Coordinates of C-alpha atoms in Angstrom, one line a residue:
M34 CA -19.7 -19.4 30.5
Q35 CA -18.0 -15.5 30.2
K36 CA -17.7 -13.4 26.8
G37 CA -14.5 -10.9 26.1
R38 CA -12.4 -9.9 23.4
I39 CA -8.1 -11.1 23.0
I40 CA -6.3 -7.7 23.5
K41 CA -3.2 -9.1 23.6
A42 CA -1.5 -12.6 22.8
I43 CA 1.9 -13.8 24.0
S44 CA 3.7 -17.0 24.7
G45 CA 0.7 -19.4 24.6
F46 CA -1.6 -16.8 26.7
Y47 CA -4.8 -14.9 25.6
Y48 CA -5.4 -11.8 27.2
I49 CA -9.3 -11.4 27.5
K50 CA -10.8 -8.5 28.3
D51 CA -14.6 -8.5 29.1
A52 CA -17.5 -6.2 28.7
H53 CA -16.6 -4.6 32.3
N54 CA -12.8 -3.6 31.2
Q55 CA -11.5 -7.1 33.5
I56 CA -9.0 -8.5 31.8
Y57 CA -8.0 -12.2 32.2
Q58 CA -5.2 -13.9 31.2
T59 CA -6.3 -17.8 29.7
R60 CA -4.9 -20.7 27.8
A61 CA -6.6 -22.0 24.6
R62 CA -8.1 -25.5 25.3
G63 CA -6.1 -28.7 23.1
V64 CA -9.1 -29.3 20.6
F65 CA -8.3 -25.8 19.0
R66 CA -5.2 -27.5 17.7
L67 CA -7.0 -30.4 16.6
Q68 CA -9.7 -28.1 14.8
K69 CA -6.9 -26.2 13.4
V70 CA -8.1 -22.8 14.3
T71 CA -5.9 -20.3 15.8
P72 CA -7.3 -17.4 17.9
V73 CA -6.0 -14.3 17.5
V74 CA -5.6 -11.0 18.7
G75 CA -9.5 -9.1 17.9
D76 CA -11.6 -12.6 18.4
Y77 CA -14.9 -12.4 20.0
V78 CA -14.4 -15.5 22.8
E79 CA -15.9 -17.6 25.3
F80 CA -14.1 -18.7 28.4
E81 CA -13.9 -19.7 31.7
S82 CA -12.2 -18.7 34.9
D83 CA -12.5 -18.6 38.5
N84 CA -9.6 -15.9 39.0
L85 CA -7.8 -13.3 36.5
E86 CA -4.7 -15.7 35.8
E87 CA -6.3 -19.1 35.1
G88 CA -8.8 -19.0 32.9
T89 CA -9.6 -21.0 29.4
L90 CA -10.2 -19.9 26.1
T91 CA -13.2 -22.4 25.0
K92 CA -14.6 -20.8 22.3
V93 CA -13.7 -18.9 19.4
L94 CA -16.9 -16.7 17.9
P95 CA -17.3 -16.1 14.1
R96 CA -15.3 -13.7 12.4
K97 CA -16.0 -10.7 10.0
N98 CA -12.6 -10.9 8.7
E99 CA -9.3 -11.8 9.2
L100 CA -5.6 -10.2 8.4
S101 CA -2.8 -12.9 8.2
R102 CA -0.3 -10.3 8.0
P103 CA -0.6 -8.2 10.4
L104 CA -2.4 -11.2 12.3
I105 CA -5.7 -9.7 13.6
A106 CA -9.4 -10.2 13.4
N107 CA -12.2 -8.4 13.4
V108 CA -10.8 -4.8 12.2
D109 CA -13.5 -1.6 11.3
V110 CA -11.1 0.5 9.5
G111 CA -7.6 0.7 8.6
V112 CA -5.7 3.3 8.7
I113 CA -2.4 3.6 6.2
V114 CA 0.3 5.8 7.5
T115 CA 2.3 6.5 4.9
S116 CA 5.4 9.1 4.9
V117 CA 6.4 11.7 2.3
V118 CA 10.1 11.1 2.6
D119 CA 12.3 8.9 5.1
P120 CA 11.0 6.5 4.1
K121 CA 9.6 8.0 0.4
L122 CA 5.7 7.4 -0.4
S123 CA 5.3 4.2 -2.4
T124 CA 1.8 3.9 -4.2
A125 CA 3.0 0.3 -5.0
L126 CA 3.4 -0.2 -1.5
L127 CA 0.2 1.9 -0.6
D128 CA -2.0 0.0 -3.0
R129 CA -0.7 -3.1 -1.6
F130 CA -2.3 -2.4 1.7
L131 CA -5.3 -0.6 0.0
V132 CA -6.2 -4.3 -1.5
H133 CA -6.0 -6.5 1.3
L134 CA -8.1 -3.8 2.9
E135 CA -10.8 -3.8 -0.2
K136 CA -10.6 -8.3 0.4
N137 CA -11.6 -7.6 3.9
H138 CA -13.9 -5.5 3.8
I139 CA -12.1 -2.9 5.9
Q140 CA -12.5 0.8 5.7
P141 CA -9.4 2.3 4.4
V142 CA -7.9 5.8 5.6
I143 CA -4.9 6.9 4.0
Y144 CA -2.9 8.7 6.4
I145 CA 0.4 10.7 4.6
S146 CA 3.1 11.8 7.1
K147 CA 6.1 13.6 6.8
M148 CA 4.4 16.9 5.2
D149 CA 6.1 19.5 7.5
I150 CA 9.9 17.7 6.1
A151 CA 9.2 17.5 2.7
N152 CA 10.2 20.3 0.1
D153 CA 8.0 22.0 -2.3
H154 CA 8.6 19.7 -5.2
E155 CA 7.4 16.9 -3.1
K156 CA 4.5 18.3 -1.6
I157 CA 3.3 19.0 -5.3
A158 CA 3.8 15.6 -6.4
V159 CA 2.1 14.3 -3.1
K160 CA -0.9 16.8 -4.3
D161 CA -1.4 15.3 -7.2
I162 CA -1.3 11.7 -5.9
V163 CA -3.5 12.5 -3.0
Y164 CA -6.2 13.9 -6.0
E165 CA -6.3 10.8 -7.6
Y166 CA -6.9 8.7 -4.7
E167 CA -9.8 11.1 -3.6
K168 CA -11.2 11.0 -7.1
I169 CA -11.3 7.0 -6.6
G170 CA -13.2 7.8 -3.3
Y171 CA -10.8 6.8 -1.1
H172 CA -10.2 9.2 2.2
V173 CA -6.7 11.4 2.4
I174 CA -5.3 12.9 5.2
A175 CA -2.1 14.9 4.4
V176 CA -1.5 18.0 6.7
D177 CA 1.7 19.9 7.4
E178 CA 2.7 19.8 11.1
P179 CA -0.8 18.9 12.7
S180 CA -1.7 20.1 16.0
K181 CA -3.2 17.1 18.4
E182 CA -6.8 18.7 18.1
E183 CA -6.2 19.0 14.4
A184 CA -5.1 15.1 14.1
I185 CA -8.2 14.0 16.4
S186 CA -10.8 15.9 13.9
K187 CA -9.5 14.9 10.7
I188 CA -9.1 11.0 12.1
K189 CA -12.1 11.0 13.2
N190 CA -14.0 12.9 10.4
A191 CA -12.7 9.9 8.3
F192 CA -15.2 7.5 9.6
A193 CA -18.6 6.9 8.6
K194 CA -19.9 5.7 12.1
D195 CA -19.3 7.0 16.0
F196 CA -15.4 6.8 16.6
N197 CA -16.0 4.8 19.6
Q198 CA -18.0 1.8 17.8
H199 CA -14.4 1.0 15.7
T200 CA -11.8 -1.4 16.3
I201 CA -8.9 1.0 13.7
M202 CA -5.8 -0.8 13.0
F203 CA -2.7 1.3 11.7
M204 CA -0.6 0.3 9.3
G205 CA 2.1 1.1 7.5
Q206 CA 5.9 0.8 6.3
S207 CA 8.4 1.0 8.9
G208 CA 9.3 4.5 9.8
A209 CA 5.9 5.6 8.5
G210 CA 5.2 7.2 11.8
K211 CA 2.5 5.4 12.5
S212 CA 3.5 5.5 16.7
T213 CA 4.2 9.1 15.9
L214 CA 0.8 9.5 15.1
L215 CA -1.0 7.4 18.0
N216 CA 1.1 9.8 20.3
L217 CA -0.4 12.4 18.6
L218 CA -3.7 11.2 19.3
D219 CA -3.2 10.3 22.9
E220 CA -0.1 11.3 24.7
N221 CA -0.5 9.1 27.7
L222 CA 0.2 6.1 24.9
N223 CA 4.5 6.7 25.1
L224 CA 4.5 4.8 22.4
K225 CA 8.0 4.1 20.8
T226 CA 9.3 6.0 17.6
G227 CA 12.5 5.2 15.7
Q228 CA 14.3 6.8 13.1
T229 CA 14.5 5.2 9.2
S230 CA 17.8 3.3 8.7
Q231 CA 20.1 5.5 6.2
A232 CA 21.6 2.0 5.0
L233 CA 18.2 0.2 4.4
G234 CA 15.8 2.9 3.6
R235 CA 13.2 1.6 5.8
G236 CA 12.6 2.0 9.6
K237 CA 13.6 0.5 12.5
H238 CA 10.7 -1.9 13.7
T239 CA 9.3 0.0 17.7
T240 CA 6.4 -2.1 17.4
R241 CA 7.2 -5.6 17.8
T242 CA 3.7 -7.3 19.2
I243 CA -0.2 -6.4 18.1
E244 CA -2.2 -5.2 21.0
L245 CA -5.7 -3.4 21.1
L246 CA -5.5 -0.6 23.1
P247 CA -8.2 2.0 24.0
L248 CA -8.2 5.4 22.3
L249 CA -10.4 8.1 22.0
G250 CA -13.6 6.1 22.9
G251 CA -12.9 3.3 20.4
E252 CA -9.9 0.9 20.6
F253 CA -7.1 0.6 17.9
A254 CA -4.0 -2.1 17.4
D255 CA -0.6 -0.4 16.1
T256 CA 0.8 -3.5 14.2
P257 CA 4.7 -4.4 13.5
G258 CA 5.8 -2.1 10.7
F259 CA 6.4 -4.0 7.0
S260 CA 6.9 -3.3 3.3
T261 CA 5.8 -6.5 1.9
L262 CA 2.5 -8.6 1.5
N263 CA 2.3 -11.0 -0.9
F264 CA -1.4 -11.8 -2.7
E265 CA -1.9 -15.6 -1.7
G266 CA -5.4 -16.6 -1.9
I267 CA -6.0 -13.8 -4.8
E268 CA -7.3 -15.0 -8.0
Q269 CA -6.0 -13.6 -10.7
V270 CA -9.9 -12.6 -11.9
E271 CA -11.0 -11.1 -8.4
L272 CA -7.9 -8.9 -8.4
T273 CA -10.3 -6.1 -10.2
E274 CA -12.8 -6.1 -7.2
Y275 CA -9.9 -4.9 -5.2
F276 CA -9.7 -1.7 -7.1
P277 CA -12.6 0.3 -7.0
E278 CA -12.0 2.6 -9.9
M279 CA -11.8 -1.0 -12.2
L280 CA -15.2 -2.8 -10.3
C281 CA -17.1 -0.3 -11.5
R282 CA -16.5 -0.1 -15.1
R283 CA -16.1 -4.1 -15.2
D284 CA -19.1 -5.3 -17.0
M285 CA -18.8 -3.2 -19.6
C286 CA -15.7 -4.8 -21.0
R287 CA -16.2 -6.9 -24.0
F288 CA -15.2 -10.1 -22.6
T289 CA -16.4 -11.8 -19.3
G290 CA -13.4 -12.6 -17.1
C291 CA -11.2 -9.5 -18.9
L292 CA -8.4 -9.3 -17.2
H293 CA -7.6 -5.5 -18.4
D294 CA -4.1 -6.8 -19.8
R295 CA -4.0 -7.8 -23.5
E296 CA -7.6 -8.2 -24.0
P297 CA -9.0 -6.2 -27.2
K298 CA -12.0 -3.8 -26.7
C299 CA -11.0 -3.8 -22.4
A300 CA -13.4 -0.9 -21.0
I301 CA -10.2 -0.4 -18.0
K302 CA -7.7 0.3 -20.9
S303 CA -9.7 2.8 -22.3
A304 CA -10.5 4.6 -19.2
V305 CA -6.4 4.6 -18.4
A306 CA -5.9 6.2 -21.9
Q307 CA -8.6 8.9 -21.3
N308 CA -7.0 10.0 -17.8
E309 CA -10.1 8.3 -16.0
I310 CA -7.8 6.1 -14.3
S311 CA -4.7 6.9 -12.9
E312 CA -1.5 5.6 -14.9
F313 CA 0.3 4.9 -11.5
R314 CA -3.0 2.6 -10.3
Y315 CA -3.2 0.3 -13.1
Q316 CA 0.4 -0.3 -13.4
N317 CA 0.7 -1.3 -10.4
Y318 CA -2.5 -3.5 -11.0
L319 CA -0.6 -5.0 -13.6
N320 CA 2.5 -5.9 -11.5
F321 CA 0.4 -7.1 -9.0
L322 CA -1.1 -9.4 -11.5
D323 CA 1.9 -10.3 -12.9
E324 CA 2.9 -11.7 -9.4
I325 CA 0.0 -13.3 -8.6
R326 CA 0.5 -15.4 -12.3
Q327 CA 4.0 -16.0 -10.8
Q328 CA 2.6 -17.6 -7.5
V329 CA 0.2 -19.9 -9.3
K330 CA 3.3 -21.4 -11.3
Y331 CA 4.9 -22.0 -8.1

């Protein structure tokens, strides 16, 4: 029995890298279908193989987390790449990503791209947004046209542990600059980059599949860009847990299970009124809460 990690999955084939960086092409046992288990990129697995091209994936080991979009498991850090312009920065979309990372206990890092093409008004607006997220405790990277050395330094400094012990997922809206950032971190990747569609206001999809690749001693996943995420599997009362600035005040509310919406004597609403919690974050929370309510109806 051999052990390894799935680094790519295409058309029913699973490519597994073992501890010696040898890559095996395998197919999953039919029993997975009966057990309703689907192996995904990032899974640690057991497999059998006499050669590099005809192996059998026999067991998926327990996961510490799993995302359905993008479909990947066992992620340590999620780098959310969002641009100032082209496409325009959306705190609503950024907060959607943050909620999903918080839910899966993945350390978030916010990387704001295209600062070099933003005008003065846009840069001032972004600085205000950066301040709000840093006040919460998020690590935010926003620099004008970073050099390779600066980009590497700031990305590495965002992690609490050694870089080479992380599996890092780069995620964000299409056209925000994920592939551009990764090419800056490692020019040998030579990932395709795309321009933003002027008609739709969003980027063309340049990343089609998920694959784990080496980066600066660790592993990373560049994921297909997307601009929609739902809150399937998240209960109304649970949503507060994924807003750190609200979670730390939740027990101060008068009512247990307070949704911080229409309830009286709510500590969260009081904190918003006193500018301790940003108005835009609270509004995003209410919008997400309403979306969850609508999902329950249907």
